[in-house]
Structures are given as structure tokens and as C-alpha cells.
């Protein structure tokens, strides 16, 4: 899921999708967290069904480094990704699209 709002909770984001599976929430370090926790880029939902699992990874608009805040560190990370071609997981790349136009650029 991309373009999520900074400071939103897992509880609010969970309302954006329906499932019959059992839903658990994890941070980017694969540690179980509370539904009340603030989401960060790289966090995810695990949806467990009887015979398989699905993962829904979260990308928070502007939270490029995944710490849950938007500040100069995110700008520096975005610069590193876009100008220096640093390889990162897709959720971090998506967090750089702060204009929500599917164009990633630094002027």
C-alpha cells in the first residue's frame, strides 16, 4: 500500500482492506506490534489463511528511511536512491513520490 499518511495507525490503515484471513501487524524488523502503533515505511500486515499467507507492505508518503518521521534524513535518503541509484526495497522507493504523480524527482 502506498501514499499512506504520516502518523497514521495500523488500526486506521487496516480499515482500507477487507479479508477473511487472520491479520497480524509487524514492523520492518519482523517484530509484532500493536494496532495502535504509528505506521512506518517497511512495516507490514500478515494475512494468514488456512493454506497460505499474504503480506501487505506499507509505504508512508515521505518516510523514505522508515523511521516514521519525515525530515532531512528522508530527503538525504531519497537523494541517495534517486541520484546515486541506491538499491532499496520497493516500499522505500515509493515513499519518495511526495507529489503523488508517480514521478520520482529531486530538483
PDB file of C-alpha atoms in Angstrom:
ATOM      1  CA  UNK A   1       0.000   0.000   0.000  1.00  0.00           C
ATOM      2  CA  UNK A   2       1.481   3.360  -0.975  1.00  0.00           C
ATOM      3  CA  UNK A   3       0.883   7.054  -0.252  1.00  0.00           C
ATOM      4  CA  UNK A   4      -0.168   6.398   3.327  1.00  0.00           C
ATOM      5  CA  UNK A   5      -0.308   9.376   5.688  1.00  0.00           C
ATOM      6  CA  UNK A   6       2.411  10.053   8.230  1.00  0.00           C
ATOM      7  CA  UNK A   7       1.366   9.443  11.866  1.00  0.00           C
ATOM      8  CA  UNK A   8      -1.482   7.112  10.893  1.00  0.00           C
ATOM      9  CA  UNK A   9      -2.010   3.928  12.914  1.00  0.00           C
ATOM     10  CA  UNK A  10      -2.180   0.301  11.835  1.00  0.00           C
ATOM     11  CA  UNK A  11      -5.771   0.364  13.077  1.00  0.00           C
ATOM     12  CA  UNK A  12      -6.771   3.099  10.591  1.00  0.00           C
ATOM     13  CA  UNK A  13      -4.898   1.541   7.674  1.00  0.00           C
ATOM     14  CA  UNK A  14      -6.440  -1.864   8.420  1.00  0.00           C
ATOM     15  CA  UNK A  15      -9.837  -0.341   7.599  1.00  0.00           C
ATOM     16  CA  UNK A  16      -8.683   0.126   3.979  1.00  0.00           C
ATOM     17  CA  UNK A  17      -8.910  -3.555   3.068  1.00  0.00           C
ATOM     18  CA  UNK A  18     -11.257  -6.474   3.669  1.00  0.00           C
ATOM     19  CA  UNK A  19     -10.181 -10.038   4.277  1.00  0.00           C
ATOM     20  CA  UNK A  20     -11.443 -13.275   5.767  1.00  0.00           C
ATOM     21  CA  UNK A  21      -7.897 -14.084   6.904  1.00  0.00           C
ATOM     22  CA  UNK A  22      -6.333 -13.583  10.331  1.00  0.00           C
ATOM     23  CA  UNK A  23      -4.432 -10.260  10.322  1.00  0.00           C
ATOM     24  CA  UNK A  24      -1.237  -9.587  12.307  1.00  0.00           C
ATOM     25  CA  UNK A  25       0.966  -6.476  12.190  1.00  0.00           C
ATOM     26  CA  UNK A  26       4.769  -6.275  12.151  1.00  0.00           C
ATOM     27  CA  UNK A  27       7.454  -3.638  11.948  1.00  0.00           C
ATOM     28  CA  UNK A  28      10.253  -3.783   9.377  1.00  0.00           C
ATOM     29  CA  UNK A  29      12.301  -5.901  11.810  1.00  0.00           C
ATOM     30  CA  UNK A  30       9.559  -8.590  11.810  1.00  0.00           C
ATOM     31  CA  UNK A  31       8.555  -7.815  15.407  1.00  0.00           C
ATOM     32  CA  UNK A  32       4.857  -7.969  16.296  1.00  0.00           C
ATOM     33  CA  UNK A  33       3.451  -4.518  17.078  1.00  0.00           C
ATOM     34  CA  UNK A  34       0.162  -3.117  18.361  1.00  0.00           C
ATOM     35  CA  UNK A  35      -2.625  -1.970  16.049  1.00  0.00           C
ATOM     36  CA  UNK A  36      -2.356   1.381  17.880  1.00  0.00           C
ATOM     37  CA  UNK A  37       1.268   1.895  16.756  1.00  0.00           C
ATOM     38  CA  UNK A  38       2.116   4.560  14.198  1.00  0.00           C
ATOM     39  CA  UNK A  39       2.875   3.080  10.770  1.00  0.00           C
ATOM     40  CA  UNK A  40       6.295   3.449   9.169  1.00  0.00           C
ATOM     41  CA  UNK A  41       7.543   2.605   5.699  1.00  0.00           C
ATOM     42  CA  UNK A  42       8.587  -1.055   5.675  1.00  0.00           C
ATOM     43  CA  UNK A  43       6.018  -2.170   8.274  1.00  0.00           C
ATOM     44  CA  UNK A  44       3.525  -4.759   7.089  1.00  0.00           C
ATOM     45  CA  UNK A  45       0.361  -6.730   7.646  1.00  0.00           C
ATOM     46  CA  UNK A  46       0.489 -10.509   7.547  1.00  0.00           C
ATOM     47  CA  UNK A  47      -2.812 -12.052   6.438  1.00  0.00           C
ATOM     48  CA  UNK A  48      -2.990 -15.735   7.316  1.00  0.00           C
ATOM     49  CA  UNK A  49      -5.338 -18.113   5.560  1.00  0.00           C
ATOM     50  CA  UNK A  50      -5.634 -21.858   6.161  1.00  0.00           C
ATOM     51  CA  UNK A  51      -3.123 -22.866   3.496  1.00  0.00           C
ATOM     52  CA  UNK A  52      -1.156 -19.700   2.716  1.00  0.00           C
ATOM     53  CA  UNK A  53      -0.134 -16.184   3.824  1.00  0.00           C
ATOM     54  CA  UNK A  54      -0.206 -12.811   2.141  1.00  0.00           C
ATOM     55  CA  UNK A  55       1.894  -9.819   3.135  1.00  0.00           C
ATOM     56  CA  UNK A  56       0.839  -6.197   2.662  1.00  0.00           C
ATOM     57  CA  UNK A  57       3.832  -3.874   2.918  1.00  0.00           C
ATOM     58  CA  UNK A  58       3.305  -0.217   3.804  1.00  0.00           C
ATOM     59  CA  UNK A  59       4.847   2.857   2.196  1.00  0.00           C
ATOM     60  CA  UNK A  60       4.306   6.109   4.095  1.00  0.00           C
ATOM     61  CA  UNK A  61       4.441   9.252   1.983  1.00  0.00           C
ATOM     62  CA  UNK A  62       7.785  10.970   2.619  1.00  0.00           C
ATOM     63  CA  UNK A  63       9.051   8.432   5.187  1.00  0.00           C
ATOM     64  CA  UNK A  64      11.855   7.255   2.923  1.00  0.00           C
ATOM     65  CA  UNK A  65      14.129   5.879   5.663  1.00  0.00           C
ATOM     66  CA  UNK A  66      11.337   4.036   7.507  1.00  0.00           C
ATOM     67  CA  UNK A  67      11.639   5.679  10.929  1.00  0.00           C
ATOM     68  CA  UNK A  68       8.079   7.051  10.979  1.00  0.00           C
ATOM     69  CA  UNK A  69       9.061  10.721  10.676  1.00  0.00           C
ATOM     70  CA  UNK A  70       9.571  12.985   7.680  1.00  0.00           C
ATOM     71  CA  UNK A  71      12.650  15.192   7.919  1.00  0.00           C
ATOM     72  CA  UNK A  72      16.005  15.975   6.261  1.00  0.00           C
ATOM     73  CA  UNK A  73      17.157  12.391   6.749  1.00  0.00           C
ATOM     74  CA  UNK A  74      14.398  11.322   4.362  1.00  0.00           C
ATOM     75  CA  UNK A  75      15.498  13.903   1.794  1.00  0.00           C
ATOM     76  CA  UNK A  76      19.071  12.595   2.029  1.00  0.00           C
ATOM     77  CA  UNK A  77      17.861   9.007   1.638  1.00  0.00           C
ATOM     78  CA  UNK A  78      15.693   9.971  -1.354  1.00  0.00           C
ATOM     79  CA  UNK A  79      18.677  11.713  -2.939  1.00  0.00           C
ATOM     80  CA  UNK A  80      20.777   8.599  -2.425  1.00  0.00           C
ATOM     81  CA  UNK A  81      18.094   6.412  -4.001  1.00  0.00           C
ATOM     82  CA  UNK A  82      17.337   8.642  -6.969  1.00  0.00           C
ATOM     83  CA  UNK A  83      20.691  10.226  -7.815  1.00  0.00           C
ATOM     84  CA  UNK A  84      23.137   7.576  -6.682  1.00  0.00           C
ATOM     85  CA  UNK A  85      20.939   4.647  -7.754  1.00  0.00           C
ATOM     86  CA  UNK A  86      20.978   3.089  -4.291  1.00  0.00           C
ATOM     87  CA  UNK A  87      19.071  -0.184  -4.362  1.00  0.00           C
ATOM     88  CA  UNK A  88      16.262  -0.418  -1.813  1.00  0.00           C
ATOM     89  CA  UNK A  89      13.062  -2.391  -1.396  1.00  0.00           C
ATOM     90  CA  UNK A  90      10.154  -1.028  -3.437  1.00  0.00           C
ATOM     91  CA  UNK A  91       8.250   0.380  -0.416  1.00  0.00           C
ATOM     92  CA  UNK A  92      11.115   2.818   0.315  1.00  0.00           C
ATOM     93  CA  UNK A  93      11.324   3.841  -3.327  1.00  0.00           C
ATOM     94  CA  UNK A  94       7.558   4.502  -3.386  1.00  0.00           C
ATOM     95  CA  UNK A  95       7.848   6.715  -0.291  1.00  0.00           C
ATOM     96  CA  UNK A  96       9.906   9.196  -2.367  1.00  0.00           C
ATOM     97  CA  UNK A  97       6.864  10.073  -4.545  1.00  0.00           C
ATOM     98  CA  UNK A  98       5.838  13.005  -2.342  1.00  0.00           C
ATOM     99  CA  UNK A  99       3.920  14.705  -5.175  1.00  0.00           C
ATOM    100  CA  UNK A 100       1.785  11.576  -5.757  1.00  0.00           C
ATOM    101  CA  UNK A 101       2.272  11.824  -9.519  1.00  0.00           C
ATOM    102  CA  UNK A 102       4.201   8.558  -9.942  1.00  0.00           C
ATOM    103  CA  UNK A 103       7.241  10.623 -10.938  1.00  0.00           C
ATOM    104  CA  UNK A 104      10.268  10.462  -8.732  1.00  0.00           C
ATOM    105  CA  UNK A 105      12.470  13.527  -8.926  1.00  0.00           C
ATOM    106  CA  UNK A 106      14.705  15.824  -6.929  1.00  0.00           C
ATOM    107  CA  UNK A 107      15.149  19.366  -8.184  1.00  0.00           C
TER     108      UNK A 107
END
